[in-house]
Short mmCIF file of C-alpha atoms in Angstrom, two decimals:
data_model
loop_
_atom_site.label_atom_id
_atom_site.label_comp_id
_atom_site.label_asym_id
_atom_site.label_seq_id
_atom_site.Cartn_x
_atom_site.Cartn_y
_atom_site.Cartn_z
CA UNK A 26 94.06 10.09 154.18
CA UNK A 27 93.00 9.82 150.53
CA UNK A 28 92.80 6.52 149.09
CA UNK A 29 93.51 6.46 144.96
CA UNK A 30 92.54 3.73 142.82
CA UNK A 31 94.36 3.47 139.46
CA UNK A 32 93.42 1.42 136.53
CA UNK A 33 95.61 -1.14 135.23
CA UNK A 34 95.89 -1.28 131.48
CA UNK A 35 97.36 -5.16 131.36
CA UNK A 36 95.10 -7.05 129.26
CA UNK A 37 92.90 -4.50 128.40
CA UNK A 38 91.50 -3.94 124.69
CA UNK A 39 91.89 -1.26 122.25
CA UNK A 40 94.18 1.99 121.59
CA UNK A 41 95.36 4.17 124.50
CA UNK A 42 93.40 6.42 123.88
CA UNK A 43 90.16 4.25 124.18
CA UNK A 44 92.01 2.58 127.57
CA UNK A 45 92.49 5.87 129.17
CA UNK A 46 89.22 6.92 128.06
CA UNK A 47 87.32 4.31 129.66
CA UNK A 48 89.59 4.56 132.63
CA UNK A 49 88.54 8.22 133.60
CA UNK A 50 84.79 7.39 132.82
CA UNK A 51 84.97 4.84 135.19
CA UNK A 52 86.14 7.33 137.85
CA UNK A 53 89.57 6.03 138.44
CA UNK A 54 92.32 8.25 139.45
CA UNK A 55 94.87 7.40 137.53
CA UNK A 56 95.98 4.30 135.29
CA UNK A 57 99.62 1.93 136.02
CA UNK A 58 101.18 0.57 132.75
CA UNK A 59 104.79 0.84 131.52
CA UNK A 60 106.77 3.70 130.13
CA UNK A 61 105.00 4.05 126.50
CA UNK A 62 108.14 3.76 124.03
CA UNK A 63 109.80 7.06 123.58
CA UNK A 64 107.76 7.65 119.94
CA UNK A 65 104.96 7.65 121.57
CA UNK A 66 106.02 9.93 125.23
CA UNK A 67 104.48 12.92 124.16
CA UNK A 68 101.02 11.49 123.23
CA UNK A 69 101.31 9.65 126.21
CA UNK A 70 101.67 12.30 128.20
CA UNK A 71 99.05 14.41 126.71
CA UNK A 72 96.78 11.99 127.19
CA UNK A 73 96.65 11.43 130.67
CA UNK A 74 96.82 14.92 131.22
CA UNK A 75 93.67 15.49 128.72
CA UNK A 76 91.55 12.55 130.64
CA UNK A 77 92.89 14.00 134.40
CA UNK A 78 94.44 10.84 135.27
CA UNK A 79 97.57 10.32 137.57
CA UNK A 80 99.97 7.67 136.39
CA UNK A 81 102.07 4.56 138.22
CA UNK A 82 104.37 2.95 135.92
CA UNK A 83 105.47 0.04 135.56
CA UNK A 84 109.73 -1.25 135.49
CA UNK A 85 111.06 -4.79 134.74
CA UNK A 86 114.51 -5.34 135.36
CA UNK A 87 116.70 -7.66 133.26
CA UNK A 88 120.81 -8.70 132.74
CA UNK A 89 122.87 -6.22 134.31
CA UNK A 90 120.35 -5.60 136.85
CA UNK A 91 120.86 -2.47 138.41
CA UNK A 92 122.02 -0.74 134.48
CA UNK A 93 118.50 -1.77 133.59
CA UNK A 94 117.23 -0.22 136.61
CA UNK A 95 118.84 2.63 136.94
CA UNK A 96 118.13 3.39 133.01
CA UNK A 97 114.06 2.61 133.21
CA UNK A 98 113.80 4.19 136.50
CA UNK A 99 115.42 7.31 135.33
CA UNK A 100 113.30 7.09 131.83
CA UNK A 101 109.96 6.80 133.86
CA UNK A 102 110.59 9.39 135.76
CA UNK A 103 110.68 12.00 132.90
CA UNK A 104 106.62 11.53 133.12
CA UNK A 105 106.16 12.54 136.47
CA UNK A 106 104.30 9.39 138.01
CA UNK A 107 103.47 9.43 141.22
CA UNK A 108 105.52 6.33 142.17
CA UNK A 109 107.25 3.85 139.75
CA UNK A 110 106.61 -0.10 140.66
CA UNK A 111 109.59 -2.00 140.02
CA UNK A 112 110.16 -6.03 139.36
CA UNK A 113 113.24 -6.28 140.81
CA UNK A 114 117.11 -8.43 140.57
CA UNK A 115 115.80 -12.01 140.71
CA UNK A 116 115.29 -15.09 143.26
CA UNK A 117 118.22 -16.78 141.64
CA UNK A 118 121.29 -14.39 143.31
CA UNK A 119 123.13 -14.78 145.98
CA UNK A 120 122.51 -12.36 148.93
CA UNK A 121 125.46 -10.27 148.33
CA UNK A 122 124.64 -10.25 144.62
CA UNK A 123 120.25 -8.58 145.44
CA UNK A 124 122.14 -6.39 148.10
CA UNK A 125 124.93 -4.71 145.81
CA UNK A 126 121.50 -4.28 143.44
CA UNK A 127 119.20 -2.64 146.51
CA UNK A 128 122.09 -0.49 147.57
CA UNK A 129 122.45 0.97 143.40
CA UNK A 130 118.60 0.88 143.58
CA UNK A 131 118.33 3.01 146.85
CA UNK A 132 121.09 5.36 145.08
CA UNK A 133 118.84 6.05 141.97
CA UNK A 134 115.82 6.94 143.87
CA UNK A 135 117.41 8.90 145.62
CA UNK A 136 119.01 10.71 142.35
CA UNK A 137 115.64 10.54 140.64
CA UNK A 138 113.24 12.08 143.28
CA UNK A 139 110.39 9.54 142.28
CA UNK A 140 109.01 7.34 145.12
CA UNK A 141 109.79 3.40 144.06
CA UNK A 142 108.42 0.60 145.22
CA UNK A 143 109.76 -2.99 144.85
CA UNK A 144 106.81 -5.78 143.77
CA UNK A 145 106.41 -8.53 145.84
CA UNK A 146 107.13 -11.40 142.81
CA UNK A 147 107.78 -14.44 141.87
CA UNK A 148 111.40 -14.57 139.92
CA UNK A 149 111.88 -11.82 141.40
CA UNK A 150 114.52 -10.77 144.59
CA UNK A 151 111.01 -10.45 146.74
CA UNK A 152 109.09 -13.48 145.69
CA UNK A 153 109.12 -15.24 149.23
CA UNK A 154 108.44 -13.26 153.01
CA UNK A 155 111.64 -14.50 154.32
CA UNK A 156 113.95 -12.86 151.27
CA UNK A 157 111.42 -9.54 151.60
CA UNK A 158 112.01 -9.53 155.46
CA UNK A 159 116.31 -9.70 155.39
CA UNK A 160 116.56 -6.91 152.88
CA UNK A 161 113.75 -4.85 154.29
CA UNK A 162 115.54 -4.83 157.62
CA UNK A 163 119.24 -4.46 155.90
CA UNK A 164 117.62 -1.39 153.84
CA UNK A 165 115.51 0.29 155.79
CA UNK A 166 114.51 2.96 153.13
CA UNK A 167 113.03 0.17 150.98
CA UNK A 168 109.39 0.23 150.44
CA UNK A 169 107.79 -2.08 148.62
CA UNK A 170 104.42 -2.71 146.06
CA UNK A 171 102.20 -5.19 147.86
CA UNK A 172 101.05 -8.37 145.90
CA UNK A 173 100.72 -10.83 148.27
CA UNK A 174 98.91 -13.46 145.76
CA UNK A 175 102.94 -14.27 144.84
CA UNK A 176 104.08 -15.27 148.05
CA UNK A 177 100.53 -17.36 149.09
CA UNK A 178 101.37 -19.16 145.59
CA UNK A 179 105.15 -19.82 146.24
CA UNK A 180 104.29 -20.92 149.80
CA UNK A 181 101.66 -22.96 148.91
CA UNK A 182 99.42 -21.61 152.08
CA UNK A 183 97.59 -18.75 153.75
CA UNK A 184 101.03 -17.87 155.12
CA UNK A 185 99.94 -18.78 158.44
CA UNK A 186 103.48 -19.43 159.91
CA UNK A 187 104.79 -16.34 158.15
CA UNK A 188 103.01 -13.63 160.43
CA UNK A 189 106.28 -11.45 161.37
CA UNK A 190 107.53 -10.80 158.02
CA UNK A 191 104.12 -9.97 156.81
CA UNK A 192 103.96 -7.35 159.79
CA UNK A 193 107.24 -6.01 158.20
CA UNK A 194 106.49 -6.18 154.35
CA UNK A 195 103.01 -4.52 155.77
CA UNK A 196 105.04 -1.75 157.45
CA UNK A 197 107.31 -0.80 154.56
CA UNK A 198 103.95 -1.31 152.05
CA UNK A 199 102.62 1.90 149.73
CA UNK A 200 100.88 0.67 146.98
CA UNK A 201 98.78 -2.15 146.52
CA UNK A 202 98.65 -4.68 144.03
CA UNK A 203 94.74 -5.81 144.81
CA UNK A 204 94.86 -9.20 143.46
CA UNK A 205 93.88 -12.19 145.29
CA UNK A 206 96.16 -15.58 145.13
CA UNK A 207 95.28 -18.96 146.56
CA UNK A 208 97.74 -21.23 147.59
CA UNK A 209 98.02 -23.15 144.49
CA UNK A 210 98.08 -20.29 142.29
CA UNK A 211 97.78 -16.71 141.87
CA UNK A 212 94.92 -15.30 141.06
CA UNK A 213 91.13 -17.20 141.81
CA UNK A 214 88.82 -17.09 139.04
CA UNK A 215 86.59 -14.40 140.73
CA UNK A 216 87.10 -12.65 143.94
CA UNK A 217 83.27 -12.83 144.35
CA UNK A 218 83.39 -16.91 144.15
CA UNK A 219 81.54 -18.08 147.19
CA UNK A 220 84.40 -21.18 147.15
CA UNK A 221 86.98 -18.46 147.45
CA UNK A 222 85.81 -16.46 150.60
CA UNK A 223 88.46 -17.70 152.95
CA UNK A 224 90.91 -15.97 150.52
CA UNK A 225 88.92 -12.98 149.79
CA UNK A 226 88.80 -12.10 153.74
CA UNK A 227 92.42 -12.69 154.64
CA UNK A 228 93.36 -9.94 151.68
CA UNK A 229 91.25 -7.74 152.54
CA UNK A 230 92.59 -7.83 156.45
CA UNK A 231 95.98 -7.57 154.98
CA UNK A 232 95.30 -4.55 152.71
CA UNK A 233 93.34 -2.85 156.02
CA UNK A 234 96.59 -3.42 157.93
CA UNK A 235 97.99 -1.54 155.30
CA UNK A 236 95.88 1.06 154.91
CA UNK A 237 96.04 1.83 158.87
CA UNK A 238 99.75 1.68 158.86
CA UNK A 239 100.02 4.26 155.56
CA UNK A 240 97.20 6.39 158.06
CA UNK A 241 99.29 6.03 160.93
CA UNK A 242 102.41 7.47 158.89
CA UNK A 243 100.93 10.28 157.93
CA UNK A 244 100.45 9.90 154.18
CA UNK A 245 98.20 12.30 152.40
CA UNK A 246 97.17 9.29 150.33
CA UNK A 247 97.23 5.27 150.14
CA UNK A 248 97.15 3.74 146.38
CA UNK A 249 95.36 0.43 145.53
CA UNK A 250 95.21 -1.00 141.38
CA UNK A 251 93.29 -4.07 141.11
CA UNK A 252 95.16 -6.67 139.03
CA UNK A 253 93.80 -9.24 137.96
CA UNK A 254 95.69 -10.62 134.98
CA UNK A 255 94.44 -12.02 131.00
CA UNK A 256 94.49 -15.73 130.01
CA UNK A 257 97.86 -16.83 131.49
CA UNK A 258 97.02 -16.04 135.14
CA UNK A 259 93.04 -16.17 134.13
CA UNK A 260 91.75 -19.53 134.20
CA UNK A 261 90.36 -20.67 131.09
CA UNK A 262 88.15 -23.54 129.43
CA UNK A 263 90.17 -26.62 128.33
CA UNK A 264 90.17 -26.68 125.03
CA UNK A 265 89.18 -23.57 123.81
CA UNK A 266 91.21 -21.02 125.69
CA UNK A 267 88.10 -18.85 127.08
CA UNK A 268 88.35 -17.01 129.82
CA UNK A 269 86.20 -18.09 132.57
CA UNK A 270 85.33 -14.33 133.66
CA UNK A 271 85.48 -10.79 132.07
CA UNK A 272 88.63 -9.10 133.02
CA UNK A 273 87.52 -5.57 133.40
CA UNK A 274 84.30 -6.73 135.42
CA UNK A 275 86.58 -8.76 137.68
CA UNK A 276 88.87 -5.56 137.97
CA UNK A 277 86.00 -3.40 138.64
CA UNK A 278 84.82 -5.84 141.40
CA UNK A 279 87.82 -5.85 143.35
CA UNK A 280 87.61 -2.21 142.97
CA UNK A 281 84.28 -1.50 144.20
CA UNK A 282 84.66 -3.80 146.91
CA UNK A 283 87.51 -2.00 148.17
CA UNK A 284 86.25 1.54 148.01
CA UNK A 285 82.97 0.74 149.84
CA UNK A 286 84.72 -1.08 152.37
CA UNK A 287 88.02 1.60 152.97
CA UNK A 288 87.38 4.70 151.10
CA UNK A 289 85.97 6.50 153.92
#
């Protein structure tokens, strides 16, 4: 099994064409961003093919929940990404009210013939392990986008007491969202922070659980974006607003760390 590690282009600087550009120097397979608006499709599409890079994009969904999915989902689709990462429905509806949205969103994968996988968010329908577990076992086609830093954040632990739906969320996982959360928030300064190696380890066992059960499944290929956000989930100085780290360093760090430790 392959494992593929695609740039993120939140927070980064410049035109696309200087973001993809530095993306394939770097060596990364492919970058994950949202659909470019439809002006700008074609160039969007000619660049990544220009630079060789594969593409994950990136779907929000918003008021009439499954419209806006079904509509962005199809839209995405037209640029032939190798799996489409959705934020899906939201924590505030009822059960029947995320199921009647699953069941739609099952339906237009199905129509679209694009792999999707559902974010594990805050806000979202999959911001806790308990609400992940119930629909993963009423919908057993669901798979889902790993990001684990959400639910250490919302449960305000190491998620301990939460080991059988993690097996489950683990199982259904086939992308990763390589961030790392502690339980007060979600994302640590640096991964490489001495005073954050308790964090750094149980991630990195979580993402090898993943790995092994994407191996054991057969996939040609595992996917991994490190995703560390800008000011807003970066800490910053008080008063002045500066980042305490450089975002594409910390990026590249998780990165590297992960390829020398699972790439072979």
């Amino acid at each position: 099994m392959r494992l593929l590690f695609y740039k993120t282009l939140w927070g980064m600087e410049g035109r696309l064409a200087e973001q993809t550009t530095r993306a394939a120097e770097a060596g990364y397979d492919g970058i994950e961003a949202p659909a470019p608006e439809p002006g700008l499709a074609e160039a969007f599409s000619a660049l990544l093919e220009a630079r060789g890079l594969g593409y994950i994009a990136q779907i929000f969904t918003s008021g009439d929940h499954a419209a806006s999915f079904s509509e962005q989902a199809a839209y995405a689709a037209g640029f032939k990404p190798a799996l489409i990462v959705s934020h899906s429905a939201r924590d505030s509806m009822t059960e029947a009210e995320q199921d009647r949205f699953f069941e739609a969103a099952l339906e237009t994968e199905s129509r679209i013939g694009v792999p999707i996988a559902h974010e594990t968010h805050r806000q979202r329908a999959m911001f806790t392990p308990w609400t992940t577990a119930r629909l993963l076992r009423k919908f057993p086609e669901l798979r889902i986008t790993a990001d684990f830093s959400h639910w250490m954040n919302v449960c305000e632990s190491h998620l301990e007491d939460q080991e059988e739906h993690l097996a489950l969320a683990i199982e259904r996982a086939v992308h990763i969202h390589g961030r790392i959360g502690y339980p007060e928030g979600p994302q640590v300064p640096h991964p490489a922070a001495p005073e954050y190696r308790t964090e750094l380890a149980i991630y990195l066992g979580w993402w090898e659980r993943i790995l092994e059960a994407r191996r054991k499944s057969g996939a040609a290929q595992a996917t991994f974006t490190a995703e560390f956000g800008p000011p807003g989930y970066m800490h910053t100085l008080p008063f002045t607003n500066a980042p305490v780290a450089d975002l594409w360093e910390v990026n590249q760090w998780m990165t590297d760390c992960v390829r020398e430790r699972f790439a072979k």
